mmCIF file of C-alpha atoms and ligand atoms in Angstrom:
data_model
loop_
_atom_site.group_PDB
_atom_site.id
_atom_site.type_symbol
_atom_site.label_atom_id
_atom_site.label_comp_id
_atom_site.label_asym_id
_atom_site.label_seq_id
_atom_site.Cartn_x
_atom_site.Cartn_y
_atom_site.Cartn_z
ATOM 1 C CA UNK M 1 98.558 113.687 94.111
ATOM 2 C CA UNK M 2 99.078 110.500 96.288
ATOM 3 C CA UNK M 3 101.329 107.521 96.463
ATOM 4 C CA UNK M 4 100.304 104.014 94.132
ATOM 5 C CA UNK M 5 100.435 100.927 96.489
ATOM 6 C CA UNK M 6 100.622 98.035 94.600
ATOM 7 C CA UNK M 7 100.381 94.862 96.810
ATOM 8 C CA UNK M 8 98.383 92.008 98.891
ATOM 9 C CA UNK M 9 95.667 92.335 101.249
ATOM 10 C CA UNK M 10 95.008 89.442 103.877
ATOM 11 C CA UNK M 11 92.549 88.872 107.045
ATOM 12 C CA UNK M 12 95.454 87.816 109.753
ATOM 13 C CA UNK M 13 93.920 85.440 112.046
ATOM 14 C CA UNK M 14 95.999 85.506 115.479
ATOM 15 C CA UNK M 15 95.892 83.104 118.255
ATOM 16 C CA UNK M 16 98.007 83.409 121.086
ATOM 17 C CA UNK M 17 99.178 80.839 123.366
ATOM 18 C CA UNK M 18 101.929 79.893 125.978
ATOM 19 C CA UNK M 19 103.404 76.753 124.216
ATOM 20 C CA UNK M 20 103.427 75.630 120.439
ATOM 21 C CA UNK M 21 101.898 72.314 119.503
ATOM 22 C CA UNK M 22 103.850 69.886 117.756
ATOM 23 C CA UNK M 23 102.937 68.035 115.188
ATOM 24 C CA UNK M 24 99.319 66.100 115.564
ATOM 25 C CA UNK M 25 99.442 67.622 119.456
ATOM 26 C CA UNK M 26 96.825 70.416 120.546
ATOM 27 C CA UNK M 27 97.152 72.926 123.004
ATOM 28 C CA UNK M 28 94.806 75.501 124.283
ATOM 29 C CA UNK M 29 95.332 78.931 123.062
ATOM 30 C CA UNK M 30 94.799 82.055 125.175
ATOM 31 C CA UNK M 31 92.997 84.944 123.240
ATOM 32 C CA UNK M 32 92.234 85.110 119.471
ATOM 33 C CA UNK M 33 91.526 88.005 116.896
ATOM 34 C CA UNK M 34 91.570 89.123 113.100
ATOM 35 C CA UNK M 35 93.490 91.997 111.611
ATOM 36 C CA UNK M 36 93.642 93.091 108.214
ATOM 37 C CA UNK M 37 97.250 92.513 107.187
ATOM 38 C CA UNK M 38 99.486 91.925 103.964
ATOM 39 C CA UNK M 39 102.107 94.032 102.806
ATOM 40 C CA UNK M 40 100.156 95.864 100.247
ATOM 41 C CA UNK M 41 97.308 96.886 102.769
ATOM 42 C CA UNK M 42 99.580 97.402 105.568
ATOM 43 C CA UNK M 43 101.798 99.625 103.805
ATOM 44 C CA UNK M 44 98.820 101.511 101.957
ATOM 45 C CA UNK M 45 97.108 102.121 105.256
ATOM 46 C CA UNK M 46 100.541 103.282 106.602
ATOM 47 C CA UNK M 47 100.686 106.232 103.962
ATOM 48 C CA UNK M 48 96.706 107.232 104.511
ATOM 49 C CA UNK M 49 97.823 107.369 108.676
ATOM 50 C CA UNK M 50 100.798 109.934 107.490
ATOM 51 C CA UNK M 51 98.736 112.131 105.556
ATOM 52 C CA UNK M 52 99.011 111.072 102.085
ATOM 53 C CA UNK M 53 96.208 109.974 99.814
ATOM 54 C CA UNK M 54 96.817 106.170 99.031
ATOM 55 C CA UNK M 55 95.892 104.388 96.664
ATOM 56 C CA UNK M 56 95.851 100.473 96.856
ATOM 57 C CA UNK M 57 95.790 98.270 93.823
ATOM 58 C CA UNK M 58 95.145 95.095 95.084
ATOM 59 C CA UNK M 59 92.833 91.806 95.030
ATOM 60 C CA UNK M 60 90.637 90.060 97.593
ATOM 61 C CA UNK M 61 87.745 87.294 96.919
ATOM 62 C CA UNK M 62 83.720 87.101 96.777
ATOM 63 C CA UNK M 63 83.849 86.436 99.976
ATOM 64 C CA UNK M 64 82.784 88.345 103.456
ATOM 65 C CA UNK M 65 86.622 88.126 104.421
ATOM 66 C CA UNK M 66 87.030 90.519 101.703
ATOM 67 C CA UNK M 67 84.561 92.842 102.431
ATOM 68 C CA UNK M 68 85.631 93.007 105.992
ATOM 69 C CA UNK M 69 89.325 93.874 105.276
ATOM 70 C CA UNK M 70 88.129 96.306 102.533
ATOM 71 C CA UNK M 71 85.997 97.826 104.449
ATOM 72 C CA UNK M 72 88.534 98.016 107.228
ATOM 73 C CA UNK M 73 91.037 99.611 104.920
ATOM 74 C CA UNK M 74 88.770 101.871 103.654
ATOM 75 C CA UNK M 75 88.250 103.248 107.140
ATOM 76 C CA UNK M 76 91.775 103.880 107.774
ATOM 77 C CA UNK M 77 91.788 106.276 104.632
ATOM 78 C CA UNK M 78 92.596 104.478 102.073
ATOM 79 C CA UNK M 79 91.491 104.248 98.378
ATOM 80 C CA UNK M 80 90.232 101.364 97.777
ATOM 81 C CA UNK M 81 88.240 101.588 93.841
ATOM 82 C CA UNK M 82 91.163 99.224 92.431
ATOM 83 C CA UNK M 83 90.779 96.519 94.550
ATOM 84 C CA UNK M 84 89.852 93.659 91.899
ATOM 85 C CA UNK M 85 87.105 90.663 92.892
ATOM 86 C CA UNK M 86 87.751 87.492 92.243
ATOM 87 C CA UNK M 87 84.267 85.653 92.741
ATOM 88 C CA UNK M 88 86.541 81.867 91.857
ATOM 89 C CA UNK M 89 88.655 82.390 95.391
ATOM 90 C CA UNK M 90 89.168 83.280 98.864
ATOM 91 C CA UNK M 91 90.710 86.407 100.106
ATOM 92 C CA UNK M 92 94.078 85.620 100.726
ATOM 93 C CA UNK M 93 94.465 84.521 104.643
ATOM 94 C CA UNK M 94 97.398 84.311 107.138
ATOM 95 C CA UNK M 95 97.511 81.973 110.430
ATOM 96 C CA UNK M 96 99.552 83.678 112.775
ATOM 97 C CA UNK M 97 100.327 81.260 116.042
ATOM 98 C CA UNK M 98 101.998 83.821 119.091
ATOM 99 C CA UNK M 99 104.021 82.280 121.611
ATOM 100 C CA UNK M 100 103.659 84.529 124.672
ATOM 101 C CA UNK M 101 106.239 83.003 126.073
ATOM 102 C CA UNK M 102 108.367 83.193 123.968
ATOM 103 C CA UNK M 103 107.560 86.012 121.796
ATOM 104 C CA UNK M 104 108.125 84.019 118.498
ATOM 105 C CA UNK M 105 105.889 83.321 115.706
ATOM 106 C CA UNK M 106 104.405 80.809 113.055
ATOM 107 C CA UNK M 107 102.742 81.742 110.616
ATOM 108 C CA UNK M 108 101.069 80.262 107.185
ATOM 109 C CA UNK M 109 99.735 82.157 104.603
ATOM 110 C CA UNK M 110 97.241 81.000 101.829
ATOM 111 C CA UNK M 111 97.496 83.681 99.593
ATOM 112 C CA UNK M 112 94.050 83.211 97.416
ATOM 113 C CA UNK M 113 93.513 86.384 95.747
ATOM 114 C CA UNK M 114 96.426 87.546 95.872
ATOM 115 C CA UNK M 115 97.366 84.926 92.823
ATOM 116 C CA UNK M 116 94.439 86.966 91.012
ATOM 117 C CA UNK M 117 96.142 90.279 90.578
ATOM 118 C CA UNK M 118 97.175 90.842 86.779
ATOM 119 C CA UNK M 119 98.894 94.014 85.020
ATOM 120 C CA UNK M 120 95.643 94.395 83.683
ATOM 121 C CA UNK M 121 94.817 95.680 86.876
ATOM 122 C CA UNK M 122 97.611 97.556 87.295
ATOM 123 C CA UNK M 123 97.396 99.045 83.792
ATOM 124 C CA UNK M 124 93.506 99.929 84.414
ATOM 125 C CA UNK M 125 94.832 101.726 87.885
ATOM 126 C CA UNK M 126 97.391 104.007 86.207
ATOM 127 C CA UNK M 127 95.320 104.811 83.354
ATOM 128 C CA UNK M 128 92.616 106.352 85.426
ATOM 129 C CA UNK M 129 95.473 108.130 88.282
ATOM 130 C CA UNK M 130 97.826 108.887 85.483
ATOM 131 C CA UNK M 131 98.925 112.541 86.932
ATOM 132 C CA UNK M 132 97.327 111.713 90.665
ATOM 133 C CA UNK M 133 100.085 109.414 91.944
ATOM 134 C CA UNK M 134 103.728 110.076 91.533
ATOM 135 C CA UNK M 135 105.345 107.423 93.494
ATOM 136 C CA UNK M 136 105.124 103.788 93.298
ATOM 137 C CA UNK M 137 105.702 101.277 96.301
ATOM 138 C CA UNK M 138 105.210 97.358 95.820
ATOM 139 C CA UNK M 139 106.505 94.489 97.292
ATOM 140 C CA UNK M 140 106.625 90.936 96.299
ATOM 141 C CA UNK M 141 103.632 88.894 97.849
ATOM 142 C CA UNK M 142 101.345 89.499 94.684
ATOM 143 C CA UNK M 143 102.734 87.675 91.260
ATOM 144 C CA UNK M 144 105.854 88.729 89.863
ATOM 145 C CA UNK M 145 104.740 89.441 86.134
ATOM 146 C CA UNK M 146 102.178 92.258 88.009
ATOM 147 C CA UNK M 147 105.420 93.720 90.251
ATOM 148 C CA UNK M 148 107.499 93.911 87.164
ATOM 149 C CA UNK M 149 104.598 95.403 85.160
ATOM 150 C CA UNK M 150 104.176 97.866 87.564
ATOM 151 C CA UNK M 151 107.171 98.915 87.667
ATOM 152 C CA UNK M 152 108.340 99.149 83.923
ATOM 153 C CA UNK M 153 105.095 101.331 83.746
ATOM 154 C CA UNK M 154 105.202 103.423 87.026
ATOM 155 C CA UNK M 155 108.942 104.243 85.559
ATOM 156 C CA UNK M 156 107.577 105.376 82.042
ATOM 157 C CA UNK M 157 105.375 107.251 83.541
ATOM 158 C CA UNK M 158 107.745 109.321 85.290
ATOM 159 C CA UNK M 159 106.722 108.213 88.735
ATOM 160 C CA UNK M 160 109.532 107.233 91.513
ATOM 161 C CA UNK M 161 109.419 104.063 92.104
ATOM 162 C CA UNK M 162 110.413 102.059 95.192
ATOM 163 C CA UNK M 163 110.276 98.438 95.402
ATOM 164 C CA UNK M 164 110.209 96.582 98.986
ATOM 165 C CA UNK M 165 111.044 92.990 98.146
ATOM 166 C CA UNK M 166 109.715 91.308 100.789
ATOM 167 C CA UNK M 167 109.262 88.455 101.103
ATOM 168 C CA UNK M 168 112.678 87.215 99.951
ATOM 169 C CA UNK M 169 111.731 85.762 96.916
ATOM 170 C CA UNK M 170 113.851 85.117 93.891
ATOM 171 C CA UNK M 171 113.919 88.168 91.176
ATOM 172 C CA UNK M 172 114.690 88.358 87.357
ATOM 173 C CA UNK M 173 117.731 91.087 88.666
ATOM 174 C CA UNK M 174 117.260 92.948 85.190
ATOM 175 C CA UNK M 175 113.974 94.656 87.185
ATOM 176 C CA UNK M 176 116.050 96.374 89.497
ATOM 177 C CA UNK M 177 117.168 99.021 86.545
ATOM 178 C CA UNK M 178 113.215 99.739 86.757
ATOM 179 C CA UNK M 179 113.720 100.958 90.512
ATOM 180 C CA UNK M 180 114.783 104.267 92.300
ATOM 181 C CA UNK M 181 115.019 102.929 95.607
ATOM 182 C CA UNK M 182 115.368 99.305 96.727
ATOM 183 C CA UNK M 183 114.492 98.729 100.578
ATOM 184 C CA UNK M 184 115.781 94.576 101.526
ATOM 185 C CA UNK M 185 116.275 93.562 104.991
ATOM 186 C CA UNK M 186 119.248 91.947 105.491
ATOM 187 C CA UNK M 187 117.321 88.431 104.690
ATOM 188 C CA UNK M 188 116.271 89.984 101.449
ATOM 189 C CA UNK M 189 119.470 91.741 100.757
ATOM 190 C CA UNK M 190 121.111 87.907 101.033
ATOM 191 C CA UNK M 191 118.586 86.874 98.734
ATOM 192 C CA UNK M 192 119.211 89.030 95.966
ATOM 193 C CA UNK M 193 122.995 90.248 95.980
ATOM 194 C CA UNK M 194 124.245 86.730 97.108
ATOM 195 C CA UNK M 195 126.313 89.252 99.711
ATOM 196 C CA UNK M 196 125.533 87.081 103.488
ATOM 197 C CA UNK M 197 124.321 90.617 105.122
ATOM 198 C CA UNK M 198 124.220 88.981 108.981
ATOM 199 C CA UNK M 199 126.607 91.304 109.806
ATOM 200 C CA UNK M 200 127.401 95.053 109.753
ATOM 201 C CA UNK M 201 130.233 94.518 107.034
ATOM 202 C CA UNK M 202 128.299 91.987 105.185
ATOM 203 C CA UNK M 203 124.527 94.610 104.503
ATOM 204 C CA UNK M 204 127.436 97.206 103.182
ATOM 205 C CA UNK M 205 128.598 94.944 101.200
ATOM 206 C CA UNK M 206 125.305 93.335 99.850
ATOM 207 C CA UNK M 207 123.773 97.160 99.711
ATOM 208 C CA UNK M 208 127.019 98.030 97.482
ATOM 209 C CA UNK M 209 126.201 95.028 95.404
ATOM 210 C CA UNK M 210 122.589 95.930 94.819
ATOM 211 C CA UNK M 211 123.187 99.458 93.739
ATOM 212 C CA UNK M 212 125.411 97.991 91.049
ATOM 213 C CA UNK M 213 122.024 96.234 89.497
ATOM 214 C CA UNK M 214 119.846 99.194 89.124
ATOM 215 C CA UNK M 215 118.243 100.933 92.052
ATOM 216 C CA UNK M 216 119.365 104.594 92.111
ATOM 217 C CA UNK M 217 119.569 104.179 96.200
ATOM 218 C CA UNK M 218 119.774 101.414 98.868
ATOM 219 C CA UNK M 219 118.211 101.806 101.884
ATOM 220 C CA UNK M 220 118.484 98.062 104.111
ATOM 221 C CA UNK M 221 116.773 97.684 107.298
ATOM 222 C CA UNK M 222 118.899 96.518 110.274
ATOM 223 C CA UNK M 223 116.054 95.865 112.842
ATOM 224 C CA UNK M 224 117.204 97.357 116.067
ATOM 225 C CA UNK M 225 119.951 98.815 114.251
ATOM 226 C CA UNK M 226 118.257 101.121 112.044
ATOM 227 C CA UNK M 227 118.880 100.925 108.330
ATOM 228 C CA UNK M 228 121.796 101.549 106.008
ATOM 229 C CA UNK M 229 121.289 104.551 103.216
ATOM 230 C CA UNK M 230 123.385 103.345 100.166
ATOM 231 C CA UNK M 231 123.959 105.082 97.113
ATOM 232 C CA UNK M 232 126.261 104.156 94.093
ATOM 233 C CA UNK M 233 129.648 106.272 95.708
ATOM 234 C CA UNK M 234 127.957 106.800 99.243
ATOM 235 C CA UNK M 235 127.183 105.047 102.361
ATOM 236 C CA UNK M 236 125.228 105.932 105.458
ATOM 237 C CA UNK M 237 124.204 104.507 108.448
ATOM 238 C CA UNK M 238 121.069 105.612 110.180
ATOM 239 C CA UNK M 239 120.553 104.474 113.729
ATOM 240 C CA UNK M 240 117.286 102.960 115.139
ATOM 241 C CA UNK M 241 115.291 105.120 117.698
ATOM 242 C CA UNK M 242 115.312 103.435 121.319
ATOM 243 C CA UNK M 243 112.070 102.504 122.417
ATOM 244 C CA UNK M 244 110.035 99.758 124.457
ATOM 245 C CA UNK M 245 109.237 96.615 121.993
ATOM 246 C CA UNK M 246 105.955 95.574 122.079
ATOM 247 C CA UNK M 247 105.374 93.755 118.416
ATOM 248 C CA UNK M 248 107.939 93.978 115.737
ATOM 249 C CA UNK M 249 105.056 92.174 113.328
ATOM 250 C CA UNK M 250 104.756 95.022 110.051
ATOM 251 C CA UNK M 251 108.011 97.134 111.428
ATOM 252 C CA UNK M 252 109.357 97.190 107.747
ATOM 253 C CA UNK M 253 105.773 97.756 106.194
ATOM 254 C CA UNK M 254 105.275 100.765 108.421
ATOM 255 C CA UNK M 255 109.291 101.701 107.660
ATOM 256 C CA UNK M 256 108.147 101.573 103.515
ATOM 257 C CA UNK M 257 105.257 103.689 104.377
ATOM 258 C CA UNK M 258 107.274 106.153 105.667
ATOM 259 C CA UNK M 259 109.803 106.183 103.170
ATOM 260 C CA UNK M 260 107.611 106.346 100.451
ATOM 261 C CA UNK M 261 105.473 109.152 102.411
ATOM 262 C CA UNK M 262 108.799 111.028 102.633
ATOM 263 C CA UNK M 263 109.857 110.597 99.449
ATOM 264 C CA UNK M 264 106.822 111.493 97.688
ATOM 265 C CA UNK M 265 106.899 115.011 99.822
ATOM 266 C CA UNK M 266 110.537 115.613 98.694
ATOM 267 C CA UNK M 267 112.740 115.014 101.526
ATOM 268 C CA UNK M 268 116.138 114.665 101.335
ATOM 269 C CA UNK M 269 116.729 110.809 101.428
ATOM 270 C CA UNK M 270 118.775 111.120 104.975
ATOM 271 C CA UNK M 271 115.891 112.986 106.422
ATOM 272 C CA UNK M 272 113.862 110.494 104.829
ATOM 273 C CA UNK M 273 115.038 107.589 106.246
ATOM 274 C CA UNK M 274 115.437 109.332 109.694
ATOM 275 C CA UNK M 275 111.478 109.694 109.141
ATOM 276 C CA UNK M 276 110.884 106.336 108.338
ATOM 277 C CA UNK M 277 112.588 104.854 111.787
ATOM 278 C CA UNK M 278 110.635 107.075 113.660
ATOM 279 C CA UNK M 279 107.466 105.426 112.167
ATOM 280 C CA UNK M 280 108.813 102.229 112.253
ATOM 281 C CA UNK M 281 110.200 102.982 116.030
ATOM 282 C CA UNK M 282 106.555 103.900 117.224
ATOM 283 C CA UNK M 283 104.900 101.248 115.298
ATOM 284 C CA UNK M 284 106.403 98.494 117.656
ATOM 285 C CA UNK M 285 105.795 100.011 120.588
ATOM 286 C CA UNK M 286 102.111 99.334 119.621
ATOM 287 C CA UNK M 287 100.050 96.174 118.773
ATOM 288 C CA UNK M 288 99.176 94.937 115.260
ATOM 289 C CA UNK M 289 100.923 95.191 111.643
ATOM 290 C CA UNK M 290 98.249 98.628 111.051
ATOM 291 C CA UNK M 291 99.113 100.392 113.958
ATOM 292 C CA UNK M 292 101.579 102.887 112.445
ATOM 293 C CA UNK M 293 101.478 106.500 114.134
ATOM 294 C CA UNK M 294 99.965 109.405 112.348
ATOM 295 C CA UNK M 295 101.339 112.320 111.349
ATOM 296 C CA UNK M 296 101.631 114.313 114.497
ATOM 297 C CA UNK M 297 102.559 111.388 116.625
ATOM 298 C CA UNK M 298 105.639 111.286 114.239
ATOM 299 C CA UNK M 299 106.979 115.426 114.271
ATOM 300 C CA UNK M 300 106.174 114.933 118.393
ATOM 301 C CA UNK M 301 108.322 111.894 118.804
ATOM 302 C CA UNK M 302 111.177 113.517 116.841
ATOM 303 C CA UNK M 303 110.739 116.751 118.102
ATOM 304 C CA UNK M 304 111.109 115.045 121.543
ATOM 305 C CA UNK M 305 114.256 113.188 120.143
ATOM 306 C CA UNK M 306 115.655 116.074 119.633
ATOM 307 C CA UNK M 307 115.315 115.374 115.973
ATOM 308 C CA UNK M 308 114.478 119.082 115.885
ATOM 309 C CA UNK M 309 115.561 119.272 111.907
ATOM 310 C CA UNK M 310 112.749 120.618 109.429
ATOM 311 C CA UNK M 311 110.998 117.637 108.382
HETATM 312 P P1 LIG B 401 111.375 93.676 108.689
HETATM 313 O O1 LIG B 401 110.280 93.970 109.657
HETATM 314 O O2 LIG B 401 110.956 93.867 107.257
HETATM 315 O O3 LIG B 401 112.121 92.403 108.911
HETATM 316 P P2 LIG B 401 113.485 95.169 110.035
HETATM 317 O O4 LIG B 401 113.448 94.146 111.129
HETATM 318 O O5 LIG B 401 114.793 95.447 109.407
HETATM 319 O O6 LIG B 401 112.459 94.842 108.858
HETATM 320 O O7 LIG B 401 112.870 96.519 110.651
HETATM 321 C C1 LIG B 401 112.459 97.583 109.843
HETATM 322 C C2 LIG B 401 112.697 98.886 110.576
HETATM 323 O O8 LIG B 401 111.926 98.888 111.778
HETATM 324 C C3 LIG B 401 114.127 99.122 111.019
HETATM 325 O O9 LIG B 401 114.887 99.694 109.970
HETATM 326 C C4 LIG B 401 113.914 100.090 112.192
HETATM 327 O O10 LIG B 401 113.670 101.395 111.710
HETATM 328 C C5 LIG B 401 112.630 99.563 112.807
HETATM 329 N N1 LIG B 401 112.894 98.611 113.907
HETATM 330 C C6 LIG B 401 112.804 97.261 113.853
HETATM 331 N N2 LIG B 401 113.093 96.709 115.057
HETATM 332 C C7 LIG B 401 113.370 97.738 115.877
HETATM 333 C C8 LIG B 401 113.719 97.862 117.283
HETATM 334 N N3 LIG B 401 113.859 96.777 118.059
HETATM 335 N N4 LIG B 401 113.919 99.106 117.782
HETATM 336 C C9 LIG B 401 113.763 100.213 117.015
HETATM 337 N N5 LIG B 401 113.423 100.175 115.712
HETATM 338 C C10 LIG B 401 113.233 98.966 115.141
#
């Protein structure tokens, strides 16, 4: 049994540099490399690095950027068989400018494949996993017609479904009956309850709102703060894990990932979403949207937290 990712895959190309051009100005960048990124692929890669088998239905182009990222992903444990081809585009592509002095971002993405993913893909996926995968995680950087395919399905299928909806994007709301657990940051949670969730008041209130639409729990991430655990009658705040901040990029993929690795081995959700800041909380201390902790990394950080609970 594993956990269904349903989502984008991307080559990131980073360049760092020490001022940001304006427009029709260039400037000299410091050091440049390409990751494998997008939130399907991140968050799939995530659940292989916890100990899960993960599959990742997803779709890249003819071309050698997609090999390389599959490839890549495939290394990092993850299934990769439902990937779809599209030979008529490129593999969907992010420009990712770091301001080292600064420590803010731009970034473009040209998604490419990602456009190319259909519920026929989806539907092929479950047909051949039906009884291997019991939860489903997706986000919202592949077309929406697949993510709500996917999840009417997953959900008929009896598989828990959690849906990350990120980016902030505008939903059909009538979805959100189709999900178990709903995991906005506050950005998102704006988005979708029309609740402003800047402040601590304003998430509960936006995470009450969104548990009115559907999803069985609420879980919204609060950066440094940690996340709030919100169920229709319930509300819980879990605090972030202290720790040096290296790169925040793929925080809330590798937070999914370990929600969804949680979930999928039965935790109880507050232990759950304890879990999933730890693996959040070590994932910035590191470099790189993929570098989420495995498994032992994880019980050893909370173990010396004192986070001594059974896990
Ligand atoms: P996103 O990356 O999607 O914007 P958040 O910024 O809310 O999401 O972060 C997701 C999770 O990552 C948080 O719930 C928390 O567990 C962890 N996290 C983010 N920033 C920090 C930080 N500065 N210190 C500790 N944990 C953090």
């Amino acid at each position: 049994m594993g956990v269904l990712v349903i989502g984008s895959i991307h080559a990131d190309f980073y360049v760092k540099t020490w001022k940001f051009p304006s427009p029709g100005e260039t400037v000299k960048g410091s050091s440049f490399f390409v990751l494998t990124g997008g939130k399907g692929a991140n968050q799939a890669v995530g659940c292989a690095r916890l100990g899960v088998p993960s599959y990742l239905v997803s779709a890249v182009g003819g071309d050698d950027l997609g090999r390389m990222v599959l490839r890549d992903v495939q290394s990092k444990g993850v299934d990769v068989s439902y990937v779809h081809v599209d030979p008529g585009t490129h593999t969907g592509v992010a420009f990712i400018v770091l301001n080292e002095s600064t420590g803010e971002n731009l970034i473009v993405v040209a998604p490419g494949a990602d456009d190319s993913l259909r519920p026929e893909h989806v539907e092929r996926a479950l047909t051949d996993l039906q009884g291997r995968v019991r939860v489903l995680l997706t986000q919202l950087e592949v077309p929406l017609d697949t993510v709500y395919y996917a999840l009417r399905r997953c959900k008929e299928l009896g598989l828990t479904t959690i849906l990350n909806p990120a980016p902030a994007r505008k939903l059909d709301l009538g979805i959100l009956e189709y999900v178990d657990f709903l995991t906005p940051n506050r950005v998102e949670a704006t988005q979708l309850s029309g609740v402003d969730a800047t402040s601590f008041e304003g998430a509960l209130r936006a995470a009450e709102r969104l548990t009115e639409l559907g999803p069985r729990v609420v879980v919204l991430t609060l950066g440094s703060d940690g996340a709030l655990l919100v169920t229709r009658g319930s509300a819980k705040h879990v605090p972030a894990f202290r720790v040096r901040v290296v790169d925040t990029v793929g925080a809330g993929d590798a937070f999914n990932a370990g929600l969804a690795v949680a979930i999928y081995e039965g935790m109880d959700i507050e232990r759950a979403v304890l879990f999933a800041n730890a693996v959040a909380a070590l994932k910035i201390t590191r470099v790189g949207a993929q570098s989420v902790p495995d498994r032992r990394e994880v019980e050893e950080f909370l173990a010396s937290r004192g986070e001594l609970r059974e896990l």
